[in-house]
Short mmCIF file of C-alpha atoms in Angstrom, two decimals:
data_model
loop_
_atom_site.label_atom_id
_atom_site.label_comp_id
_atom_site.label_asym_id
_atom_site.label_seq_id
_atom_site.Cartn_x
_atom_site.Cartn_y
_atom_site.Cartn_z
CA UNK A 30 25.88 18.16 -1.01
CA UNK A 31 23.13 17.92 -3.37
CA UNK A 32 19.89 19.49 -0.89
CA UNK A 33 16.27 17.93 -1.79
CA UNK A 34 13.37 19.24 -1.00
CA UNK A 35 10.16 16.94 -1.00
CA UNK A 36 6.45 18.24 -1.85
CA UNK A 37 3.70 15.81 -0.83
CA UNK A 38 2.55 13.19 1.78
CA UNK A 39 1.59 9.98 -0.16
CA UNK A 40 3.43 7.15 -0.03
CA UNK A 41 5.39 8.12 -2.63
CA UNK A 42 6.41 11.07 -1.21
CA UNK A 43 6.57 9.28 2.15
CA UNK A 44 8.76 6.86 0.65
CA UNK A 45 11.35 9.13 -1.00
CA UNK A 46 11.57 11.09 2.23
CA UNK A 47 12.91 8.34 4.12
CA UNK A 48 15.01 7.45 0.88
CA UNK A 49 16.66 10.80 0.95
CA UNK A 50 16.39 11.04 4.47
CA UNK A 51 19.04 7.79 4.30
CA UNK A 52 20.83 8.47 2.09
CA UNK A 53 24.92 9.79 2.88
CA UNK A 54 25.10 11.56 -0.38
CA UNK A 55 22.08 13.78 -0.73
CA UNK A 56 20.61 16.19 2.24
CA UNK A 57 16.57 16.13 2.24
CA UNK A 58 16.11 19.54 3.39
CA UNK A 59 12.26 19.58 3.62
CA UNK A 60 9.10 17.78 3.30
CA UNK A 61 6.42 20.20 2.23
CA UNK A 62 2.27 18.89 3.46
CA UNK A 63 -0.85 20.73 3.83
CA UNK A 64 -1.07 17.68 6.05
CA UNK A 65 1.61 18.07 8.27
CA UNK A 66 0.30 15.60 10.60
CA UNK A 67 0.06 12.83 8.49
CA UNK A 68 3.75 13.07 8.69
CA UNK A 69 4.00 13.34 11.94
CA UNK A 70 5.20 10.01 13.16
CA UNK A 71 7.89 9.74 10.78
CA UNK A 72 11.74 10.15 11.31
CA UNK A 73 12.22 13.34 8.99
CA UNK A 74 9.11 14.95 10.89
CA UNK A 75 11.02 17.56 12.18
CA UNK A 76 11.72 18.95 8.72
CA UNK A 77 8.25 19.15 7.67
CA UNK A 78 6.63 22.37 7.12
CA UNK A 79 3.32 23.21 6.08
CA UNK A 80 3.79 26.90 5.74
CA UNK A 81 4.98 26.62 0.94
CA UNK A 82 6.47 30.37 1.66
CA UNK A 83 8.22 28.71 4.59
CA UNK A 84 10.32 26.33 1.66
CA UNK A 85 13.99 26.97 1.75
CA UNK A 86 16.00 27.09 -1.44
CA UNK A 87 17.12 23.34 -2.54
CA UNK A 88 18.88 22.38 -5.58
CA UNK A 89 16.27 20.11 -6.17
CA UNK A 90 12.55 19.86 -5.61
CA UNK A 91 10.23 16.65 -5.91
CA UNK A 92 6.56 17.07 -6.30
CA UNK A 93 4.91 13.51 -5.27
CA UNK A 94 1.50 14.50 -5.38
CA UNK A 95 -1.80 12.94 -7.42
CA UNK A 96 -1.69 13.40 -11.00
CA UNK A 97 -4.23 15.51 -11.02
CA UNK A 98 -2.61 17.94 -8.60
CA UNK A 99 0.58 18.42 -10.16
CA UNK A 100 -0.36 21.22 -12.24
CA UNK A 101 -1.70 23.39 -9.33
CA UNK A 102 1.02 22.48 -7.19
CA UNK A 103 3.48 23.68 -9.62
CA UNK A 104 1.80 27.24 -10.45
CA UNK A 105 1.86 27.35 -6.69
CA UNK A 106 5.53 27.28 -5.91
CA UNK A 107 6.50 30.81 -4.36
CA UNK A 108 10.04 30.58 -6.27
CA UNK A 109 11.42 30.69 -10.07
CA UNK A 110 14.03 29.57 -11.78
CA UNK A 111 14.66 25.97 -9.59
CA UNK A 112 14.78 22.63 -10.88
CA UNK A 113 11.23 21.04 -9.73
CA UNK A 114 10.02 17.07 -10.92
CA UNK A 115 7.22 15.41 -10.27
CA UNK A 116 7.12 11.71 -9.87
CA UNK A 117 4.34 10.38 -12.13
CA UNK A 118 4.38 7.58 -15.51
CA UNK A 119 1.69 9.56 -16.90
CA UNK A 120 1.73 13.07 -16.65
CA UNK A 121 4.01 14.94 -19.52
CA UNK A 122 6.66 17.19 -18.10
CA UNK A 123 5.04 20.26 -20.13
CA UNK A 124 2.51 20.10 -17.09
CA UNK A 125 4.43 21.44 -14.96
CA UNK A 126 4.85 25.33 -14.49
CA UNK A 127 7.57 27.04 -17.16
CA UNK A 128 8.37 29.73 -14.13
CA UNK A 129 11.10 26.50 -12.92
CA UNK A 130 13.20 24.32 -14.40
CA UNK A 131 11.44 20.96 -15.12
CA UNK A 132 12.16 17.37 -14.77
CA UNK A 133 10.53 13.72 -14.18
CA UNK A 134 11.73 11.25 -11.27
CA UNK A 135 9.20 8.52 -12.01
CA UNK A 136 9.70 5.62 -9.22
CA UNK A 137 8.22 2.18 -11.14
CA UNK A 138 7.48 0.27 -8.46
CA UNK A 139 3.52 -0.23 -6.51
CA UNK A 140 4.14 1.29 -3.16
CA UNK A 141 1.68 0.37 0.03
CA UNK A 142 1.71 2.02 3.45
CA UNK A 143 1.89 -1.75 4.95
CA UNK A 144 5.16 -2.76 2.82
CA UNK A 145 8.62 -2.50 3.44
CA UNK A 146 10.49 -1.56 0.15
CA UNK A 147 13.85 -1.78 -0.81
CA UNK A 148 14.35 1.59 -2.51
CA UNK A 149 17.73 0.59 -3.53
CA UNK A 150 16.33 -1.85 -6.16
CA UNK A 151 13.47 0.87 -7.33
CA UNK A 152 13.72 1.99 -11.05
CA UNK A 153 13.92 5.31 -11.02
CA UNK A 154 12.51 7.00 -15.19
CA UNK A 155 14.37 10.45 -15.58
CA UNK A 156 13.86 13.34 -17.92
CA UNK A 157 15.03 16.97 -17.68
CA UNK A 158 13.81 19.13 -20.40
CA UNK A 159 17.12 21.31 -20.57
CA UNK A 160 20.16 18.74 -20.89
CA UNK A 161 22.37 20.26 -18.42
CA UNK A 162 19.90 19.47 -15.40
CA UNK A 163 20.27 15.52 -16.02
CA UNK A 164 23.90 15.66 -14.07
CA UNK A 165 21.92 16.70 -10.56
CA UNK A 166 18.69 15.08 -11.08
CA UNK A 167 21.11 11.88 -11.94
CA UNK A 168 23.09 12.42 -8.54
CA UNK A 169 20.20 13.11 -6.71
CA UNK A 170 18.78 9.40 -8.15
CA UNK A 171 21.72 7.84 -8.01
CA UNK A 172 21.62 8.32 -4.02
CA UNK A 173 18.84 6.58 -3.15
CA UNK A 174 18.63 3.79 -6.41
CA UNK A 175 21.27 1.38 -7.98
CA UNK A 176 18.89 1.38 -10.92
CA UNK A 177 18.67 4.61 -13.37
CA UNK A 178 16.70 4.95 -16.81
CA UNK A 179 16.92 8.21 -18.72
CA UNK A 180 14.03 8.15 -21.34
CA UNK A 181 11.35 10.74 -22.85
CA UNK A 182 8.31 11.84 -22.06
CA UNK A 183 6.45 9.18 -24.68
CA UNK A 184 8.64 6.37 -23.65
CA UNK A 185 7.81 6.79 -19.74
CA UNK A 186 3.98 6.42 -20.83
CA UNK A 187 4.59 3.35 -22.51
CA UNK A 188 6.44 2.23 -19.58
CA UNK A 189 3.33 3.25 -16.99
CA UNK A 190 0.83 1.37 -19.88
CA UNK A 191 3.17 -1.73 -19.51
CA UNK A 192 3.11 -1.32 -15.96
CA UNK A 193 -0.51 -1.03 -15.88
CA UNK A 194 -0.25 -4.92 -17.68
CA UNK A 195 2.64 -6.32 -15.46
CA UNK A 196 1.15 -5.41 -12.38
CA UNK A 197 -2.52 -3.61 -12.22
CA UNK A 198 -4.46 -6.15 -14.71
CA UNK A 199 -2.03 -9.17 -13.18
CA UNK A 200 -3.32 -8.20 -9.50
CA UNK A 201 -6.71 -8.09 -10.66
CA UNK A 202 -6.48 -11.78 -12.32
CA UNK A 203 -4.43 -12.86 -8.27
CA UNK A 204 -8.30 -11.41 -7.49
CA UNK A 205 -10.27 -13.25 -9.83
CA UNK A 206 -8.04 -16.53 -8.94
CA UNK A 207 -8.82 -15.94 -4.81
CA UNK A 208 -12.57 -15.32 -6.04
CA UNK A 209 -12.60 -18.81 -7.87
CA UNK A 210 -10.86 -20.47 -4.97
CA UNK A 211 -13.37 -19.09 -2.19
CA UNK A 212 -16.19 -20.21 -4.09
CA UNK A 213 -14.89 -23.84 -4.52
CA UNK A 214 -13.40 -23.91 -0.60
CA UNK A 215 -9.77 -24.28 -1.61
CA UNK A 216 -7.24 -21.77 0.06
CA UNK A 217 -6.15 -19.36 -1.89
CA UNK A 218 -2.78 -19.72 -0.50
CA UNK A 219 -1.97 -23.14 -2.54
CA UNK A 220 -1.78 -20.81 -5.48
CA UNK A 221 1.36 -18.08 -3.97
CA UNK A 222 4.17 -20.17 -4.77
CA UNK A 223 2.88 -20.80 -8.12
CA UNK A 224 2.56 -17.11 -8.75
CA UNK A 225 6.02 -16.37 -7.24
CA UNK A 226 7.87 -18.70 -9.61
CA UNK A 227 5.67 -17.39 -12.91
CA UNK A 228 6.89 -13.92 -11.38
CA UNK A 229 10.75 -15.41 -10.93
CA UNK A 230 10.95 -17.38 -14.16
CA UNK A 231 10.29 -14.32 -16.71
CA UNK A 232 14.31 -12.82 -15.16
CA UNK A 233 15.37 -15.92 -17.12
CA UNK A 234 13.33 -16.51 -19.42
CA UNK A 235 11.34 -14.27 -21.85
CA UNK A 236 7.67 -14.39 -21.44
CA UNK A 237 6.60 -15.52 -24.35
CA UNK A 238 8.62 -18.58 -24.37
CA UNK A 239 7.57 -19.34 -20.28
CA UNK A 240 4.23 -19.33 -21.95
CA UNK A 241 2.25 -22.47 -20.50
CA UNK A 242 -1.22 -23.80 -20.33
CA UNK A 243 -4.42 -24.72 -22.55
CA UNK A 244 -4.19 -21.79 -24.62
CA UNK A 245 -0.65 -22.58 -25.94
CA UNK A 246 -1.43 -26.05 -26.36
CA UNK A 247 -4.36 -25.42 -27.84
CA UNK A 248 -6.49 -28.14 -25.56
CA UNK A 249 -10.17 -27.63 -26.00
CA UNK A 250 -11.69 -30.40 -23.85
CA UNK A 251 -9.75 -28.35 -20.36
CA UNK A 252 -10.86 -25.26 -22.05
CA UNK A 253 -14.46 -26.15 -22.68
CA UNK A 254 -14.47 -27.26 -19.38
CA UNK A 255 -12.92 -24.49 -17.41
CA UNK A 256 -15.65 -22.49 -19.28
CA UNK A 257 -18.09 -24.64 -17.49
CA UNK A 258 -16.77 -23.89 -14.07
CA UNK A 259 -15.93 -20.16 -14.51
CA UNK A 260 -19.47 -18.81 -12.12
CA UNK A 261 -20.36 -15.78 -14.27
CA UNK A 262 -20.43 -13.96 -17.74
CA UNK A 263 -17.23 -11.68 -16.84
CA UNK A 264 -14.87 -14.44 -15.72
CA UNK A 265 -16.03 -16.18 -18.85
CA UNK A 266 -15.18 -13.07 -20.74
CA UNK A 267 -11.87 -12.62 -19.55
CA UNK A 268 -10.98 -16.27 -20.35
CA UNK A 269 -11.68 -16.15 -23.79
CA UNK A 270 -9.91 -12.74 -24.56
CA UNK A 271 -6.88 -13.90 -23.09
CA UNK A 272 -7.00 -17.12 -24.37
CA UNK A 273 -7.70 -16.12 -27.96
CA UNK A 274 -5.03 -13.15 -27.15
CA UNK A 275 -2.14 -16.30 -26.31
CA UNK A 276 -3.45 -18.05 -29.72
CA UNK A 277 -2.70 -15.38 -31.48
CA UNK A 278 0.38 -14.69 -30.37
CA UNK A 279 1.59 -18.06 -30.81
CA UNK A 280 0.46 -18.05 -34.29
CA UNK A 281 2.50 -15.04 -34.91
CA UNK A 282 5.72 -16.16 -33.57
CA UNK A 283 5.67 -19.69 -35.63
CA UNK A 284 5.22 -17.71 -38.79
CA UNK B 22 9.88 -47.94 3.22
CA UNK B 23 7.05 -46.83 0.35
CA UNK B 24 8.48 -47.52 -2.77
CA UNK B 25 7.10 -45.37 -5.66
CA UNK B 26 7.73 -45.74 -10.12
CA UNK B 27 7.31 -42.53 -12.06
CA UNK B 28 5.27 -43.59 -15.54
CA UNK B 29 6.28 -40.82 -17.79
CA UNK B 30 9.65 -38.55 -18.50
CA UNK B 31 8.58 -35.13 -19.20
CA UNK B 32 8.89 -32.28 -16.58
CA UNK B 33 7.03 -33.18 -13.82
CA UNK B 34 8.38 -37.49 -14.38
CA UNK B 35 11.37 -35.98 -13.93
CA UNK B 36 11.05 -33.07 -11.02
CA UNK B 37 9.09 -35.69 -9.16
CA UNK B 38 11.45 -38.72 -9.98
CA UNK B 39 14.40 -36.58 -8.38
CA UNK B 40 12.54 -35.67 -5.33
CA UNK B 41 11.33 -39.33 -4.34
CA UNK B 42 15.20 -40.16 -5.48
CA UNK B 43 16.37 -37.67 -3.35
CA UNK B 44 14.12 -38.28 0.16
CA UNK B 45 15.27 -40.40 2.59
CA UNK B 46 11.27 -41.97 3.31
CA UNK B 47 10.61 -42.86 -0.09
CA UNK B 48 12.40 -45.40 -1.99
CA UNK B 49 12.01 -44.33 -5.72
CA UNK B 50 12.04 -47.93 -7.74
CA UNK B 51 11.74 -47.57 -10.59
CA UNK B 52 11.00 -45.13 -13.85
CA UNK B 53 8.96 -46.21 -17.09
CA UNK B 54 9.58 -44.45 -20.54
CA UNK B 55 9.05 -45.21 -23.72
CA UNK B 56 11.80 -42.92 -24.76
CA UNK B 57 14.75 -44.07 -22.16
CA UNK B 58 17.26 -41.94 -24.05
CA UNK B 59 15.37 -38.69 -22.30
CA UNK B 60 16.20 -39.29 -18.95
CA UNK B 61 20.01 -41.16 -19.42
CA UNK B 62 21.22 -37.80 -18.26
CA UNK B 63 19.79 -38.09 -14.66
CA UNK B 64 20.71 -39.05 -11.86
CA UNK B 65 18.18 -41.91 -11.52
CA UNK B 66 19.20 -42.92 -14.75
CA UNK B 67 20.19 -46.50 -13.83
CA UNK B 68 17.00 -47.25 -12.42
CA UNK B 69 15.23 -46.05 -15.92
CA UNK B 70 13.06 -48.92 -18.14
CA UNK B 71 11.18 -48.85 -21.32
CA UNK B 72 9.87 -52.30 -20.62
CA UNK B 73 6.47 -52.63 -19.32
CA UNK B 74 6.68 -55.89 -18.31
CA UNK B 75 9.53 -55.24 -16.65
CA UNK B 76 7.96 -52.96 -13.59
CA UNK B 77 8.55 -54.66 -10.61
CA UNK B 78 5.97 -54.42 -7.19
CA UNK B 79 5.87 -50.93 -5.72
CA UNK B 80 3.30 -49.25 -3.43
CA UNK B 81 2.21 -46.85 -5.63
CA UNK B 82 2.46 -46.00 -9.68
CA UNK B 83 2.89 -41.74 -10.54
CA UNK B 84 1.30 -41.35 -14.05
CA UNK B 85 3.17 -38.35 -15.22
CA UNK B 86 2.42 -37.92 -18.89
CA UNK B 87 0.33 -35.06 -20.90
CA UNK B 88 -3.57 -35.50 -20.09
CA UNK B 89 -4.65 -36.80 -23.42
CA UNK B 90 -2.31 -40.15 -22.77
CA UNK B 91 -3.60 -40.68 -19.02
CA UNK B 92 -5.96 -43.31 -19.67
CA UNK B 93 -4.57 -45.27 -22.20
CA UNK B 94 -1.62 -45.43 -20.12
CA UNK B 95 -3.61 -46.50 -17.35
CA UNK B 96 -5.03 -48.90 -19.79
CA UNK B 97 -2.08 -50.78 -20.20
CA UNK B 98 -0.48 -51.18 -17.24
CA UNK B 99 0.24 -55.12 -16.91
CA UNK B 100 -1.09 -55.64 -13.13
CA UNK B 101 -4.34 -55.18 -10.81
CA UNK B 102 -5.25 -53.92 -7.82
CA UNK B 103 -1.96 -51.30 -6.74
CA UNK B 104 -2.52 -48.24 -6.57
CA UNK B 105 -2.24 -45.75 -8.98
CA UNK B 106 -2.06 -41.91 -9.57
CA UNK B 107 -2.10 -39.52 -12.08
CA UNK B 108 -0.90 -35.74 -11.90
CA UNK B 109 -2.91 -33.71 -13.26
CA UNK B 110 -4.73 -30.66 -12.31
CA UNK B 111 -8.26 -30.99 -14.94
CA UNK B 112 -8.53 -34.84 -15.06
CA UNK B 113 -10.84 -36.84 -13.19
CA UNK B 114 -9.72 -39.97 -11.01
CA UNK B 115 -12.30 -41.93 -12.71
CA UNK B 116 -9.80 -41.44 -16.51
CA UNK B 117 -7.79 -43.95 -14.46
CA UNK B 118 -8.52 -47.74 -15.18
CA UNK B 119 -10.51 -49.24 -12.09
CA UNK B 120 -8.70 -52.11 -12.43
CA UNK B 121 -6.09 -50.64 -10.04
CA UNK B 122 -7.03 -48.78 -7.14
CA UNK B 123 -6.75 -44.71 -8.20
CA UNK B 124 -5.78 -41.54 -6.68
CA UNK B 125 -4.15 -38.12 -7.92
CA UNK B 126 -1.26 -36.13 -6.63
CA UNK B 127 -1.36 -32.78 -8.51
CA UNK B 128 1.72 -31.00 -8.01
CA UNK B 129 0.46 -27.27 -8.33
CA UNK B 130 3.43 -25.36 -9.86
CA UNK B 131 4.95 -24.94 -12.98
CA UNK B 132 7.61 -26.96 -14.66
CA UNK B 133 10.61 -25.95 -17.16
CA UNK B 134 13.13 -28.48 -17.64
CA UNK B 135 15.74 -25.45 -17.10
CA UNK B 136 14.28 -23.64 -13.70
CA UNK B 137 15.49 -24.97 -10.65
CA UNK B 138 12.83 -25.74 -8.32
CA UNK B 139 12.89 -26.50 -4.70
CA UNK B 140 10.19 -29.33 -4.71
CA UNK B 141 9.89 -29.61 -0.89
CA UNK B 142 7.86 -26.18 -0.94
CA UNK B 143 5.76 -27.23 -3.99
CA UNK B 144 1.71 -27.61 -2.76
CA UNK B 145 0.65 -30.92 -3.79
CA UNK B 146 -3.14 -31.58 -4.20
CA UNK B 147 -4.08 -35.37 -3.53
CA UNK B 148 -7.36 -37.62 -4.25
CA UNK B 149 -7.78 -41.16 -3.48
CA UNK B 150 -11.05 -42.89 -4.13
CA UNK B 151 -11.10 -45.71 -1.27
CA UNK B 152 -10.57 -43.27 1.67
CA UNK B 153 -8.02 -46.33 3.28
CA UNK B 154 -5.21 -45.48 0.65
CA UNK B 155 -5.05 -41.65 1.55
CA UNK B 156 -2.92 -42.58 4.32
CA UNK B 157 -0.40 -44.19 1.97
CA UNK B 158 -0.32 -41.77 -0.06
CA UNK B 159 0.10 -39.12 2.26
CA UNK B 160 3.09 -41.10 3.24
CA UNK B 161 4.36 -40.65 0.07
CA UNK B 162 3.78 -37.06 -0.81
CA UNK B 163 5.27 -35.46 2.30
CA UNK B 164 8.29 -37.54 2.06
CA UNK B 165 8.75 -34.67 -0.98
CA UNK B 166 6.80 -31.60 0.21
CA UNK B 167 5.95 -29.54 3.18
CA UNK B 168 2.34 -28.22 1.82
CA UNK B 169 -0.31 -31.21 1.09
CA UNK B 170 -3.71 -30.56 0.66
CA UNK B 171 -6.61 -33.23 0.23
CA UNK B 172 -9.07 -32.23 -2.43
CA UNK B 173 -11.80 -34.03 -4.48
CA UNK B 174 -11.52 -33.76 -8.14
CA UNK B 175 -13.89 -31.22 -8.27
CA UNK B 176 -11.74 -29.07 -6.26
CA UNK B 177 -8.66 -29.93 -7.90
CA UNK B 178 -10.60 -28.68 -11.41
CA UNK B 179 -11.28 -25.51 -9.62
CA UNK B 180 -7.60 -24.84 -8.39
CA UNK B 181 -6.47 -25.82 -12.15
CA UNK B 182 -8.97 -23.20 -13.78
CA UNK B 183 -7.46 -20.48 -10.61
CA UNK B 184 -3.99 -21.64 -11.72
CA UNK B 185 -4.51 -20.63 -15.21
CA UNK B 186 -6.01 -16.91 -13.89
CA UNK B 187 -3.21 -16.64 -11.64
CA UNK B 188 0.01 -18.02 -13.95
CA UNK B 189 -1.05 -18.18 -17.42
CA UNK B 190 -3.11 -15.62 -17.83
CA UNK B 191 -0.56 -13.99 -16.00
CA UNK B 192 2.44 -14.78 -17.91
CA UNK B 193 0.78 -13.57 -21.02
CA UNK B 194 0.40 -9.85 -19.49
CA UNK B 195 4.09 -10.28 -18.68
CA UNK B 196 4.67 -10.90 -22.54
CA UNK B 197 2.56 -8.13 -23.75
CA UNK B 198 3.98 -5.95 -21.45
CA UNK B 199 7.46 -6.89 -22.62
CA UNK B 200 6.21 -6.30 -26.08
CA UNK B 201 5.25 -2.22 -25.38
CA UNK B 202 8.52 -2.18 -23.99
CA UNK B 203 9.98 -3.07 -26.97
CA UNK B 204 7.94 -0.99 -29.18
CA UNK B 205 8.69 2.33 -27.45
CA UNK B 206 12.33 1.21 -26.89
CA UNK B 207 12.88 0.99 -23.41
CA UNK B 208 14.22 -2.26 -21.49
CA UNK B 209 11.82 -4.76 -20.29
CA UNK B 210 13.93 -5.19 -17.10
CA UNK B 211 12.72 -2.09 -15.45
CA UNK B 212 9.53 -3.80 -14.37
CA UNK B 213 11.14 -6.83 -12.81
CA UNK B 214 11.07 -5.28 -9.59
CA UNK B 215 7.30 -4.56 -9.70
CA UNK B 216 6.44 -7.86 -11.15
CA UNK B 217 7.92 -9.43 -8.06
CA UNK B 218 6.81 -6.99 -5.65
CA UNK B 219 2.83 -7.09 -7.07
CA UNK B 220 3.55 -11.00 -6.59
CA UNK B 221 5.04 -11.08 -3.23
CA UNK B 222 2.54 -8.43 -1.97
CA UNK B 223 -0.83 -10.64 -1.92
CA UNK B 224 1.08 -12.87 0.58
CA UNK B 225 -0.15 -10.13 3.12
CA UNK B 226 -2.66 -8.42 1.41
CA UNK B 227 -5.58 -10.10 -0.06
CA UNK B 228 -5.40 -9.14 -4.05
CA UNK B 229 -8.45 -7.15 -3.81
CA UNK B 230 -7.34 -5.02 -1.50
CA UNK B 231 -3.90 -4.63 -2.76
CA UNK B 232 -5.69 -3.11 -6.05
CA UNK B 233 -4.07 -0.25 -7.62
CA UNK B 234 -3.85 2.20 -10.61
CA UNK B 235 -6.56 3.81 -12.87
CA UNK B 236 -9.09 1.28 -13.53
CA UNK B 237 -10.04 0.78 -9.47
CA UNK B 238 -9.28 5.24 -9.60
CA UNK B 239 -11.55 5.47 -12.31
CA UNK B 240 -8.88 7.96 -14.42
CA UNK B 241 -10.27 8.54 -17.66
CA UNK B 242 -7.66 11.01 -18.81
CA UNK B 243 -5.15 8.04 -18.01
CA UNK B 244 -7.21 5.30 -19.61
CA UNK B 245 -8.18 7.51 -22.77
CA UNK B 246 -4.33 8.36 -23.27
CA UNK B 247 -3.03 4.39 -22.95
CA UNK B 248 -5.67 3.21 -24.92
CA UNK B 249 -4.11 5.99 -27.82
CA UNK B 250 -0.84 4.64 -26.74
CA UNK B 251 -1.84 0.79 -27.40
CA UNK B 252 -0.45 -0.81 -31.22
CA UNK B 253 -3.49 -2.77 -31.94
CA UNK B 254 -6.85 -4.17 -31.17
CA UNK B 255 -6.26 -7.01 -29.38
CA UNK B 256 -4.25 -4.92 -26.67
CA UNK B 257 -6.94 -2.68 -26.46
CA UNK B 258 -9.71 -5.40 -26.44
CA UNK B 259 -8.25 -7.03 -22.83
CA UNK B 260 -7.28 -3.30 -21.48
CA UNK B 261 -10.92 -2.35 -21.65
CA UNK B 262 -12.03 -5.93 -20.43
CA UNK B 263 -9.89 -6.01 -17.69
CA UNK B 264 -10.60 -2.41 -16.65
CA UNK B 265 -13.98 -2.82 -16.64
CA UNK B 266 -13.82 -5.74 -14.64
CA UNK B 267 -11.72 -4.02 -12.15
CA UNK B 268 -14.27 -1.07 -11.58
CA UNK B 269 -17.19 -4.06 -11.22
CA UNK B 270 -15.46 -6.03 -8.66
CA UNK B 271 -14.74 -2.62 -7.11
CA UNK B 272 -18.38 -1.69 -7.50
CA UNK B 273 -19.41 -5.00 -6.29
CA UNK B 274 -17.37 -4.73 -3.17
CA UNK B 275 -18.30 -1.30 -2.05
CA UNK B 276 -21.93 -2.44 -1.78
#
């Protein structure tokens, strides 16, 4: 059985613990923490170890630490020659340390303490740099995800900038939207099942054709006068770009 | 029993013509449309007339049709003193004709004439200028929803402007998102999961808090690379707007 060996105590790494941890067909051997009691309270805590010369040999180790850390943590490793990933959309494989095998395991979903996620359903972005490594980091995957994507160094990026779009910039506009109704004494709450369906609808339909609203149709009196209710210079800022952004676009696909 | 017409046969005419059809508190008498041949396909069809003249007595008149025709179909309505509603999020009861007595029922959700939608959960946002017909009214809404709200037309303006933040505005991240996916090749389907998830999350988490990625990090190294990874200047214009406005609100709210 495939043996995984987890570096890290994020969520991420918190999350693919218990993933592995589940799992029938892979063994997680370790979890590896400076922190060792942040882990503590967890079902794998018995297999956490904050000692890195205390790390066993696994066919398979995942580094789920902050971008920024992945390099250190790498050159760290008291071992050569093992197949070691890390688990971040923006950080090129080439970071990590030559002395191992290397690999990606990029999970694409936002994970929170508070939240229950179904890992099942969590693309998982893969890259090995040599070939021959994609058969075990696949299996290893394939244990804890129904949903695989083997893709390149560039094309993860452009999958963690899209990302950033789909889900950063879209939570920030839920925030600007809970701002608006505070200030006019409306619950915010009205708004969820609206935002649930705009989420929904885009399985069935492409985005550009669920496309709805003043922009698309182009309707200047609501626009003028959402201007006028919008309380300050950077909601007002936002709504043009975007709206002028959805013009634009629409213009482009009639022509 | 309250028996309500739909005026109108787009979308919402017909999403709210088969829920009155369909509850057993409402009696749905009749539908008005110009264009008859749109709704011969529904279920309601028999009840369908492009007569004016030919509305018969009901409690209360829905004015479903596209903002710009609200009034002039208010206009010509062949009777006084019934009342009447209009649906719209951004227009004010007084576009109706005060020669009937006026109200709105603004159902807050968005309409395609090919998603299923399960009306009863849909929040519905309702006016009435003489306080004595918000009972009626009331009546008439939750014999088709579980989630009513009562909200002046101010209000309802401000909910319409948070709509477009939280769907529209929204949808069109979704489609530039999908677009980077198509430019570097990779399948827009992989961020279903988070689209959902980032939507489903603020139902326990306020938005602000549920704030992630390198904007509310402050990650240059991140930002500077997606901005080199984004096609054109328009993408780049609303990363850098909406990334600054992340780090002000998260500014704003440390202080």
């Amino acid at each position: 059985m495939v043996k995984v060996s987890i570096i890290g105590s994020g969520n991420v790494a918190q999350h693919l613990a218990k993933a592995f941890e589940n799992s029938s067909d892979v063994e997680l051997l370790q979890v590896y923490s400076r922190n060792k009691s942040d882990l503590q309270h967890l079902p794998f805590a018995a297999k956490v170890t904050d000692n890195p010369n205390g790390l066993h040999a696994a066919d398979l180790y995942v580094i789920a630490v902050s971008d920024s850390a992945i390099r250190s943590v790498a050159e760290s490793l008291p071992f050569e020659g093992r197949l070691v990933v890390h688990t971040s959309g923006s950080v090129a494989l080439s970071e990590l340390d030559a002395k191992n095998r290397r690999g990606v395991l990029y999970p694409l979903q936002t994970f929170s303490k508070k939240r229950k996620i179904d890992f099942g359903q969590v693309p998982l972005c893969l890259e090995t740099e040599d070939p021959n490594d994609s058969v075990l980091l696949e299996k290893a995957a394939r244990a804890i995800s129904g949903s695989i994507f083997s893709m390149d160094s560039q094309q993860r990026k452009a999958m963690h900038v899209a990302a950033v779009f789909a889900s950063n910039f879209t939570n920030h506009l839920y925030a600007l939207a809970a701002d608006l109704c505070e200030k006019y004494s409306v619950p915010f709450e009205i708004l969820q099942p609206l935002i649930i369906e705009t989420a929904s609808k885009i399985s069935e339909l492409p985005p550009l054709q669920a496309q709805t609203g003043p922009a698309l149709r182009n309707d200047l009196p609501t626009i003028d006068a959402h201007l006028a209710m919008l309380p300050d210079d950077n909601f007002k800022m936002i709504y043009k770009t975007l709206t002028q952004s959805i013009q634009q676009w629409q213009k482009a696909t009639k022509n």
